Short mmCIF file of C-alpha atoms and ligand atoms in Angstrom, two decimals:
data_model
loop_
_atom_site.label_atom_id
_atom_site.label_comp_id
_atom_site.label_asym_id
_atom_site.label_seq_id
_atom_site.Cartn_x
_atom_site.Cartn_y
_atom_site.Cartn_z
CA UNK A 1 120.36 168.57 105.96
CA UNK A 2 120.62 165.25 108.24
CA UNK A 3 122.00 162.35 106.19
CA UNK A 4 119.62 159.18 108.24
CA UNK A 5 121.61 157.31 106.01
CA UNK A 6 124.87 157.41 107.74
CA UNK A 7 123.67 155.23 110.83
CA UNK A 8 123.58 152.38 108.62
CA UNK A 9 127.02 152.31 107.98
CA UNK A 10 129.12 151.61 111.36
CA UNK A 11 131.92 153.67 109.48
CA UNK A 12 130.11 156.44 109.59
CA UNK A 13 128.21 155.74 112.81
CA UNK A 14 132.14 155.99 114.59
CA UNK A 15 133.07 158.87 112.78
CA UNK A 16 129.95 161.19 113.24
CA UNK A 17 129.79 159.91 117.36
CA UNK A 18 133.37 160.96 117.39
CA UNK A 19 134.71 157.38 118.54
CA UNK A 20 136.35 155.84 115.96
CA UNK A 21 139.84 154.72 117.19
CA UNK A 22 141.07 156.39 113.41
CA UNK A 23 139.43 157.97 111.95
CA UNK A 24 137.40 160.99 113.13
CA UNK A 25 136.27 163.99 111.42
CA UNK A 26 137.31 161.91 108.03
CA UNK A 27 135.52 162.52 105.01
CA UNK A 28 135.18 159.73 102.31
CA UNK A 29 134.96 160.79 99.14
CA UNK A 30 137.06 157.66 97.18
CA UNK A 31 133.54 155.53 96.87
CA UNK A 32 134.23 155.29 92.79
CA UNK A 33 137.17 153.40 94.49
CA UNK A 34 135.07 151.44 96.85
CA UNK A 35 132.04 152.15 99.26
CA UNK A 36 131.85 151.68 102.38
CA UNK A 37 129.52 148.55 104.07
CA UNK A 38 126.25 148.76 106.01
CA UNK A 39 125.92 146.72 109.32
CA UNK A 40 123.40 144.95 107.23
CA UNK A 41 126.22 143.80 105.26
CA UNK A 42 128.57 142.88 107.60
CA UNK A 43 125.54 140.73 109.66
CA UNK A 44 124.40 138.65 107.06
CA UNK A 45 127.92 137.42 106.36
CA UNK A 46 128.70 136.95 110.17
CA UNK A 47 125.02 135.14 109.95
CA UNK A 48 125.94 133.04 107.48
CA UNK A 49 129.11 131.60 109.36
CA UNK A 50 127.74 131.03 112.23
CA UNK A 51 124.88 129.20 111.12
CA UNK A 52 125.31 127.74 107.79
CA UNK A 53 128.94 127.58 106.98
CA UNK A 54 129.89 124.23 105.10
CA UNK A 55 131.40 124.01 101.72
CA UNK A 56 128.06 124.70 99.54
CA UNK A 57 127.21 122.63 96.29
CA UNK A 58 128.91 119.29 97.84
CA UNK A 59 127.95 118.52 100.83
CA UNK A 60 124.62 115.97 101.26
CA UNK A 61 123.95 116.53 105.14
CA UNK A 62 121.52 119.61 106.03
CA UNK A 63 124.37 122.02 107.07
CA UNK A 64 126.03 122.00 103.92
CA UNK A 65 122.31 122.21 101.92
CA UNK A 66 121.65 125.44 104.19
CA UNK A 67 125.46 127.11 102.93
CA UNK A 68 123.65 126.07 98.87
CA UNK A 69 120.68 127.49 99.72
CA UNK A 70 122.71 130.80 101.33
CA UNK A 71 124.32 130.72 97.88
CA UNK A 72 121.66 130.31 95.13
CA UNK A 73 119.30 132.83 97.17
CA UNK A 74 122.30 135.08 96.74
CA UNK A 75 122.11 134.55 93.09
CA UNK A 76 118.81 135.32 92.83
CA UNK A 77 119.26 138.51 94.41
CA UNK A 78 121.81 139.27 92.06
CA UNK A 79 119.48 138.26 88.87
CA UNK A 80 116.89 140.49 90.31
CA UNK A 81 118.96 143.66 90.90
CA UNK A 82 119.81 143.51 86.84
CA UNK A 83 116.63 141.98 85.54
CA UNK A 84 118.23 138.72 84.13
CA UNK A 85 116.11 136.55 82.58
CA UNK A 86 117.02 133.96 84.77
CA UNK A 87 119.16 133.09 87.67
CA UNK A 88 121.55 130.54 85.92
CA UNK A 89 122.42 133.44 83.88
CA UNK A 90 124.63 135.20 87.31
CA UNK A 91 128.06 133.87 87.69
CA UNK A 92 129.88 134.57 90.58
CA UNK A 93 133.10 135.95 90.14
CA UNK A 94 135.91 137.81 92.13
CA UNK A 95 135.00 141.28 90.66
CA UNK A 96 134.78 143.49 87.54
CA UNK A 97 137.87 142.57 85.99
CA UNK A 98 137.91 138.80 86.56
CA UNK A 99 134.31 139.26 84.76
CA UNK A 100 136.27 140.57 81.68
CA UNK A 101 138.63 138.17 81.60
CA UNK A 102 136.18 135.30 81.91
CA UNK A 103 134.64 136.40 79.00
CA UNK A 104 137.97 137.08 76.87
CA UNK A 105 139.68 134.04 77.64
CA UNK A 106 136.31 131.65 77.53
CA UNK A 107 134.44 133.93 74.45
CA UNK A 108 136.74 135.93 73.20
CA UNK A 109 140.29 133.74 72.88
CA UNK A 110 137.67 131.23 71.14
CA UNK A 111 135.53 132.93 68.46
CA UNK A 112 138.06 135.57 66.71
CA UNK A 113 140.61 135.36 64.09
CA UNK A 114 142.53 137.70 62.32
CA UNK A 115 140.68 140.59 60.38
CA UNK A 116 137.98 140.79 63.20
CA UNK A 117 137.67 143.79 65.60
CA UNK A 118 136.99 144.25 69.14
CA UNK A 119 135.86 147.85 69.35
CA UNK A 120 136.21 149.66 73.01
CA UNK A 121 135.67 152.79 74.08
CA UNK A 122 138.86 155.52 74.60
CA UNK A 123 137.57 156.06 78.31
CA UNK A 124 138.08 151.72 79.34
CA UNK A 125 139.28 151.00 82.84
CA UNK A 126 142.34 148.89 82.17
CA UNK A 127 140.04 146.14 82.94
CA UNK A 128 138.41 146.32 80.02
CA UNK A 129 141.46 147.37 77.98
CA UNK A 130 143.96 144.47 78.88
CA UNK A 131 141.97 141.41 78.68
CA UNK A 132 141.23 142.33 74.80
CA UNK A 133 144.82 143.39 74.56
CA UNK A 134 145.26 139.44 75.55
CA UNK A 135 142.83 138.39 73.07
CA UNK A 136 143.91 140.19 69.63
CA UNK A 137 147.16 139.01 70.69
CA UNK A 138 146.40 135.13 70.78
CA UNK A 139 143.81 135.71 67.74
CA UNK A 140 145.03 138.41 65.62
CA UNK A 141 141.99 140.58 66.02
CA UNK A 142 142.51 144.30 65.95
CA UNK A 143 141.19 146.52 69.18
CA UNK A 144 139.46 149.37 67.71
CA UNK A 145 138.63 152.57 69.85
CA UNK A 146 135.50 154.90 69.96
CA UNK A 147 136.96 158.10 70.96
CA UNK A 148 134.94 160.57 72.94
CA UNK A 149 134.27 164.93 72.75
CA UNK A 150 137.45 166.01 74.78
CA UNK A 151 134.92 168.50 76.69
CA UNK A 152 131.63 166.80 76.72
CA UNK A 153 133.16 162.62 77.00
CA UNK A 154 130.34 162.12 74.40
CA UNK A 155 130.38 159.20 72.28
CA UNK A 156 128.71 160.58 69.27
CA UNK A 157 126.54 158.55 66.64
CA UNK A 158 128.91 159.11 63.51
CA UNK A 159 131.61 157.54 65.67
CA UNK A 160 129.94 154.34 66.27
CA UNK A 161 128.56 154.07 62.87
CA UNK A 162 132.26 154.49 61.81
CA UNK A 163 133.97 152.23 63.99
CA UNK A 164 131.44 149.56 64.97
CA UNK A 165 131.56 147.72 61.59
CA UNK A 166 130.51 144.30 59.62
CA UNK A 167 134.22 143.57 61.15
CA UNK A 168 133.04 144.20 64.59
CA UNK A 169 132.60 140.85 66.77
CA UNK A 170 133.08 141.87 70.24
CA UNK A 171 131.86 145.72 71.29
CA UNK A 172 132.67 145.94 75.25
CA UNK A 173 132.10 149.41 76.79
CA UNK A 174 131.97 151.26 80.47
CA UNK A 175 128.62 152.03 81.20
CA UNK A 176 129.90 155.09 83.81
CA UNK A 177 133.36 156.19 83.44
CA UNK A 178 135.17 156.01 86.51
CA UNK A 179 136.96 159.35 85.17
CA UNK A 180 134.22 161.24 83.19
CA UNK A 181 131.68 160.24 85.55
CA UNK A 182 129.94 160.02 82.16
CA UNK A 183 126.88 157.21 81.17
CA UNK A 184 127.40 155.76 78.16
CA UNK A 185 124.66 154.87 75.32
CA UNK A 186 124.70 151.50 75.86
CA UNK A 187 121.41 151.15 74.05
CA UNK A 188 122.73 152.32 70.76
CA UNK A 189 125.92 150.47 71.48
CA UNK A 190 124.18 147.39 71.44
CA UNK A 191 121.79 147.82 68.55
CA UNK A 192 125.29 149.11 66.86
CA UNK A 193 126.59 145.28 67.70
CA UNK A 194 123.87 143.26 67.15
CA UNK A 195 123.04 144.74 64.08
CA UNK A 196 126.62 143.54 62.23
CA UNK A 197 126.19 140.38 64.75
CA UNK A 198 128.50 141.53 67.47
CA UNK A 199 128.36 141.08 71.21
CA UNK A 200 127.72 143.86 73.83
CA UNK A 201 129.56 143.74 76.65
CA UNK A 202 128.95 145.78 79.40
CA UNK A 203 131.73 147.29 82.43
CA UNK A 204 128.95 148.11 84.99
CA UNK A 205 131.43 148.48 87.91
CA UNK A 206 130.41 152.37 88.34
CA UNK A 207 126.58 152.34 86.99
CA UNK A 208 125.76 149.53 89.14
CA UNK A 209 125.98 151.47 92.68
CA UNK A 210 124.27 154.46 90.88
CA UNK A 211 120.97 153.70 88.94
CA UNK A 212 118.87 150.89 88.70
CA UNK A 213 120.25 148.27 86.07
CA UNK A 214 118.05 146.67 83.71
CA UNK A 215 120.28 144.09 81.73
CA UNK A 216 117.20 142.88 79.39
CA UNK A 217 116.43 146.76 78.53
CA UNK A 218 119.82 147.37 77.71
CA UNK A 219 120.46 144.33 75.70
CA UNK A 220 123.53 143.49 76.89
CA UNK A 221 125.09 139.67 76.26
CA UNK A 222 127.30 140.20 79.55
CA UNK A 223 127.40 142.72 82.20
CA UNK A 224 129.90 142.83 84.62
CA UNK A 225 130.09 144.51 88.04
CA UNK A 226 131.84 144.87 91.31
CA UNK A 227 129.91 144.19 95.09
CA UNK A 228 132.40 146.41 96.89
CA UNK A 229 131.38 149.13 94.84
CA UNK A 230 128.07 149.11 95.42
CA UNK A 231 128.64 148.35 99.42
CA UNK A 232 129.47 144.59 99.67
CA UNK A 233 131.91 143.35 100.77
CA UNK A 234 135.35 143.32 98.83
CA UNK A 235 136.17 139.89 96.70
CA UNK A 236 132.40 139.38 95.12
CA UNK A 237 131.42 140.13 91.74
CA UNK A 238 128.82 139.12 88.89
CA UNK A 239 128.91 138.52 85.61
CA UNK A 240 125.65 138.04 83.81
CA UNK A 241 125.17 136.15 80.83
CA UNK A 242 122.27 135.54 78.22
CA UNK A 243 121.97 131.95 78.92
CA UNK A 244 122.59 130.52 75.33
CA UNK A 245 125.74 132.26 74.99
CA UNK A 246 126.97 130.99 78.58
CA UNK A 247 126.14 127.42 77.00
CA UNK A 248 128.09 127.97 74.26
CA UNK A 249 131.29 128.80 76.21
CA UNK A 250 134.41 126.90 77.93
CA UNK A 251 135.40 127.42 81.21
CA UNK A 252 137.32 129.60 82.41
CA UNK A 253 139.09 128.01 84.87
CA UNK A 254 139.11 124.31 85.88
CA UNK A 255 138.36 122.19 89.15
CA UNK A 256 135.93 121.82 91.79
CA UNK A 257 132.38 121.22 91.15
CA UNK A 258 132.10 122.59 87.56
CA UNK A 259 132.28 119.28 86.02
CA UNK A 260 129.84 116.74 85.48
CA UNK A 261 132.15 113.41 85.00
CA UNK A 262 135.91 112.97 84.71
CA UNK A 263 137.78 110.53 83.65
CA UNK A 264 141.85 109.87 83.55
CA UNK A 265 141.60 111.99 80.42
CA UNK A 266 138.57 113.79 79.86
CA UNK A 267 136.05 115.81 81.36
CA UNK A 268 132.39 117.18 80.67
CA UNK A 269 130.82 119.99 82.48
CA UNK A 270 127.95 121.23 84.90
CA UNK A 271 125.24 123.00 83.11
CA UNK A 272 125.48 127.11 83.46
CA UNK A 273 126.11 128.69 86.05
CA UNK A 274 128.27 126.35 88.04
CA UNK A 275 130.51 125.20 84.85
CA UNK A 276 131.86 128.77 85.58
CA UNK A 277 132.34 128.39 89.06
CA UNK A 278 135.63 126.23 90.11
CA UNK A 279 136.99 125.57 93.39
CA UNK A 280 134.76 126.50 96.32
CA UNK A 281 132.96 129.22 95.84
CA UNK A 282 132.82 132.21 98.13
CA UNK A 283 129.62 131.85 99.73
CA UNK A 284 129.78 134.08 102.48
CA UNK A 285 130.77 136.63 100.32
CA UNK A 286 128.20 136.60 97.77
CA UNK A 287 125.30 136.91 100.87
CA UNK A 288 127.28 139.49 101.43
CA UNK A 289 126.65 141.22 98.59
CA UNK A 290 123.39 140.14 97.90
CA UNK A 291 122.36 141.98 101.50
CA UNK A 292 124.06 144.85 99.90
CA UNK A 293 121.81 144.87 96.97
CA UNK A 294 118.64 144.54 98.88
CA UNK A 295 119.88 147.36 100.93
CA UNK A 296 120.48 149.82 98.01
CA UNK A 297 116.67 148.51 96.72
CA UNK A 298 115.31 149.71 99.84
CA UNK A 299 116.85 152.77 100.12
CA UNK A 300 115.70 153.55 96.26
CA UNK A 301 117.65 154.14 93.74
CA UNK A 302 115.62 157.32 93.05
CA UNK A 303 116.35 159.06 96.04
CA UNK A 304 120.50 157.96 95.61
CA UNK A 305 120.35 159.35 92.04
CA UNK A 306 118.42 162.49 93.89
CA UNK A 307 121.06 162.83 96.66
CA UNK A 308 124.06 162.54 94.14
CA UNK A 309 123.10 165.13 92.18
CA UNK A 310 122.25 167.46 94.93
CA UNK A 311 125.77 166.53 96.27
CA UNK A 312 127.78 167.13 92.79
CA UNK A 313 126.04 170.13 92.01
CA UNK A 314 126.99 171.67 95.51
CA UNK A 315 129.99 170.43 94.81
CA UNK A 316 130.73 171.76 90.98
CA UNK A 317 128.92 174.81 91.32
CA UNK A 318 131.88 175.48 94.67
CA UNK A 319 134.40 174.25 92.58
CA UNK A 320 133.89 176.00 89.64
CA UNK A 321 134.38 179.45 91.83
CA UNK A 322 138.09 178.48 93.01
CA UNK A 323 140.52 180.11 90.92
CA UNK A 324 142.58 177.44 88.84
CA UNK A 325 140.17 174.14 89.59
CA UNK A 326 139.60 172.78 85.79
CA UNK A 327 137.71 169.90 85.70
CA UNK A 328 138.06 167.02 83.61
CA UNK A 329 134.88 166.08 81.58
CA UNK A 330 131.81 167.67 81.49
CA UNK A 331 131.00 170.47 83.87
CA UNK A 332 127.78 169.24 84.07
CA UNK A 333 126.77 168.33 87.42
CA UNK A 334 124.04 165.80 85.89
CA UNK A 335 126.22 163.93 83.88
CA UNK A 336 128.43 163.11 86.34
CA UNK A 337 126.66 160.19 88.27
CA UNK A 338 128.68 161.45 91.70
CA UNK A 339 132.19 161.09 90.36
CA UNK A 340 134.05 164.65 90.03
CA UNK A 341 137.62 164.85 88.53
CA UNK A 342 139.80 168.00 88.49
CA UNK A 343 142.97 169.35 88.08
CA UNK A 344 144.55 172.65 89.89
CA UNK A 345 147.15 174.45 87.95
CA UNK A 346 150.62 173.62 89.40
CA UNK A 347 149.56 171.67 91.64
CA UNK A 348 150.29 167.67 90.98
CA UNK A 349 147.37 165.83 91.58
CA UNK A 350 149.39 163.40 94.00
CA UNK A 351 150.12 166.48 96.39
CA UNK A 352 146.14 166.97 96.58
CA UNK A 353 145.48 163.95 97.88
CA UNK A 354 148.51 164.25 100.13
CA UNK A 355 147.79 167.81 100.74
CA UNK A 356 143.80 166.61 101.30
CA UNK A 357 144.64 163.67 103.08
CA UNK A 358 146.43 166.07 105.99
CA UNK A 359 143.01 167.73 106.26
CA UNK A 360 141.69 164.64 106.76
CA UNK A 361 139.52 164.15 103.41
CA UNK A 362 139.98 160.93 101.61
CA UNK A 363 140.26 161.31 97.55
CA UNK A 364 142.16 159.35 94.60
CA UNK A 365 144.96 160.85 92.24
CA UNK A 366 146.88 159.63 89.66
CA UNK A 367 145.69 158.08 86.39
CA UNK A 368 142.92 155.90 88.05
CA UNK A 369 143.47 152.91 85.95
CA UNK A 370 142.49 154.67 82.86
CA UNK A 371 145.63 155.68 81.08
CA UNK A 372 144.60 155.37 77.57
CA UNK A 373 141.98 158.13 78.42
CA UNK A 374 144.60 160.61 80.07
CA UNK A 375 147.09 159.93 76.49
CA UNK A 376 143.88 161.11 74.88
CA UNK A 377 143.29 163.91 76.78
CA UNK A 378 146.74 165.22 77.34
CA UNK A 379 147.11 164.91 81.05
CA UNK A 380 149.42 163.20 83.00
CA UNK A 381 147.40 162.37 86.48
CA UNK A 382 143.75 164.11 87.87
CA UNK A 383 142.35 164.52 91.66
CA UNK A 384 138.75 163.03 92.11
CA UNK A 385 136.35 163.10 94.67
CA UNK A 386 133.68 160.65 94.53
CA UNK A 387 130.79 161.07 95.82
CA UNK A 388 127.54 158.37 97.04
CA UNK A 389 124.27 158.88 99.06
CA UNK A 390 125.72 158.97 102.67
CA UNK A 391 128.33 161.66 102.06
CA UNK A 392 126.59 165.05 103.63
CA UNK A 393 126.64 168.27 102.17
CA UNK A 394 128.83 169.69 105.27
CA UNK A 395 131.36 167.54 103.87
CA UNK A 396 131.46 169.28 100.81
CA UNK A 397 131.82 172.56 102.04
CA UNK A 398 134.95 171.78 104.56
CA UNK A 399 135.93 170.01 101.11
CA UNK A 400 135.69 173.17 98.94
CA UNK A 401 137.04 176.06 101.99
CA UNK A 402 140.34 173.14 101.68
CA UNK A 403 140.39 173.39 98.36
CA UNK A 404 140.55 176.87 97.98
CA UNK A 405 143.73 177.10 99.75
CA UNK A 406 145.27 174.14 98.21
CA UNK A 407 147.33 176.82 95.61
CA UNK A 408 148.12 179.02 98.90
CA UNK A 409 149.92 175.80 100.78
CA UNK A 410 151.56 174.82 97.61
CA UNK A 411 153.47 178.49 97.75
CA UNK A 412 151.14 180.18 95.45
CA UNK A 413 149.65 184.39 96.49
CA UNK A 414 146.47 183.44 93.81
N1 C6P B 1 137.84 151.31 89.56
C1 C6P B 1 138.57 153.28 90.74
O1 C6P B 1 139.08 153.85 91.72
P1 C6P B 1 137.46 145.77 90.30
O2 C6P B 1 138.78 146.25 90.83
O3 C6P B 1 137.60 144.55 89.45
O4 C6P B 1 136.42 145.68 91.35
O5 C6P B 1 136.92 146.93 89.34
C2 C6P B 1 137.65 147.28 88.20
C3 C6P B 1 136.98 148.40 87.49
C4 C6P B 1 136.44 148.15 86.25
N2 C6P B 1 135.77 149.11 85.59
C5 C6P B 1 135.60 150.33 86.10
C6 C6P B 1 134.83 151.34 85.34
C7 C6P B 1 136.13 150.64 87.34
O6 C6P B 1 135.95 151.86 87.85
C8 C6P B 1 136.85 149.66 88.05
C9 C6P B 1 137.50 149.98 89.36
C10 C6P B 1 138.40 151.79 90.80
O7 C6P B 1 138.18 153.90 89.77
C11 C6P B 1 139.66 151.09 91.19
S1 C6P B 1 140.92 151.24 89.99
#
């Protein structure tokens, strides 16, 4: 099956016209890692700097009103692609984790004290593990874990009735494992918090790429996500907000044009979003992602959910007929939202890549930022191959015949 996808991406373009300088015959399958761009990406940001480049949100001449414009448009981009309510609710950030750790040191350093809880799931990117680590140490709070089915990844119901509690203030949970591959009720999650007055927070770094995001649906307070994981470029991320809790926050950092007077000893701030937003902000980089976003809205997020299933379940179903490949959550090719992670019996998930990356097929090993989740489960490091709408299903088969001789290379006769 032709992949008209591919074109889009100059990546790809090189690779399948055989005249990339690097990196020919490659296949990419580290996207839960980060995707790769579209030209459509790449020209709006060249766009940008060519003809509206001036430090946006300060400058009173027309040049520097185009870069503001640039910058808000990008915004509203962004508050479209999650249904926010409103655009002041999107704060630019760097990525994901600097998304967390706006909201722990600006929400969550502020509003708990000791005998609260901040309840997380077992199967948190550090990202979302460290920041509350931060917190309950400044606060005395105590971080609380859902745990998940060892097979399945399933969060069950009678584990967040038992640990999501009148204690509860803060429950902050990946909406796709970058490991499991698994989607999280986030629904029931939040009904769970708001219903002893909690917050929902939401890790959308590996949902947002995948499936349509509706923040208002899935009541979240915050959302966070990543642009170079959903193909923009690298340094660009969102945080969304319900608007009254945004109001009701510090900044996180300080300087710039988040303030609305200072004196030799005080300051007051801009109204939401740009109280968040010190130091000048990375306009170029947020059009960047915002063409990204239209991009992915074009090319439907129906047909990219249809293509990575197709994909996975090419994949699994090969997988699961190699000798030794154990996979690591569910075997369900569904429930995997394009992110597959294995193990092969004596073989350490580091040599896979290596042994991978000499056939020229780009995955991640090791405990992909998730070691809580690997204690849990017993295992030291996976493989995993992640997969998104441009890979082809050629790829997977010169993936799998590799595979199957992985054990043979390693000195193995089965
Ligand atoms: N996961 C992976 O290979 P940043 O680095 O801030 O853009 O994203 C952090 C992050 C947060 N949450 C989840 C669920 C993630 O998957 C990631 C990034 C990459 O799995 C790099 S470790």
């Amino acid at each position: 099956m032709e992949n008209k996808y591919r074109k889009d991406f100059p990546f790809f373009k090189a690779i399948d016209e055989n005249n990339s300088k690097h990196n020919n015959g490659l296949i990419y399958f580290d996207t839960a890692a980060t995707a790769q761009r579209p030209y459509l990406v790449l020209d709006a940001m060249s766009h940008f700097y060519a003809t509206a480049n001036a430090n946006p949100l300060r400058g009173l001449y027309s040049l520097s009103e185009r870069a503001t414009f640039a910058y808000e448009d990008a915004r509203s981009t962004v508050a479209k692609f999650i249904n926010a309510n409103d655009n002041s609710e999107i704060i630019f950030t760097r990525n994901t984790t600097e998304s967390l750790n706006l909201i722990a040191y600006s929400y969550g350093v502020n509003n708990l004290k000791e005998g609260d809880e901040i309840c997380i799931s077992i199967m948190e990117h550090h990202s979302n593990i460290i920041p509350w680590q931060m917190v309950c140490g400044f606060t005395g709070a105590k971080l609380v874990y859902l745990e998940c089915d060892k097979q399945t990844g399933e969060i069950s119901d009678e584990e967040i009735s038992k640990k999501i509690t009148k204690k509860t203030k803060i429950v902050s949970c990946v909406h796709v494992s970058n490991v499991l591959g698994i989607t999280n009720p986030i629904k029931k999650l939040s009904k769970a918090a708001h219903d002893v007055g909690a917050i929902m927070i939401v890790d959308g770094a590996q949902s947002s790429p995948h499936f349509k995001i509706d923040v208002q649906d899935l009541d979240a307070d915050f959302f966070a996500l990543s642009g170079h994981k959903l193909c923009g470029p690298m340094g660009i991320g969102a945080l969304y907000g319900k608007k009254e809790l945004l109001e009701s926050m510090p900044p996180f950092l300080r300087g710039g044009e988040m303030i609305e007077y200072v004196t030799r000893e005080t300051a007051t701030w801009a109204e939401v979003p740009h109280k968040f937003e010190a130091g000048t902000v990375s306009a170029g980089d947020a059009v960047g992602m915002a063409a990204a976003m239209r991009y992915l809205n074009n090319v439907g997020f129906d047909k990219i959910q249809e293509h990575d299933l197709i994909l996975t379940k090419r994949l699994m179903d090969g997988m699961k007929s190699i000798p030794h490949v154990k996979f690591v959550g569910s075997d369900d090719p569904s429930k995997r939202c394009g992110i597959v992670t294995f193990t092969i019996d004596g073989v350490h998930p580091h040599d896979i890549a290596s042994l991978l990356s000499e056939e020229k097929i780009a995955i991640r090993a090791g405990h992909h930022c998730a070691q809580p989740l690997q204690q849990y489960l017993q295992i030291n490091a996976s493989a995993r191959a992640s997969l998104y709408f441009y890979n082809t299903e050629a790829e997977i088969d010169i993936f799998l015949d590799k595979l199957s001789q992985l054990r043979k290379w390693s000195g193995y006769k089965d």
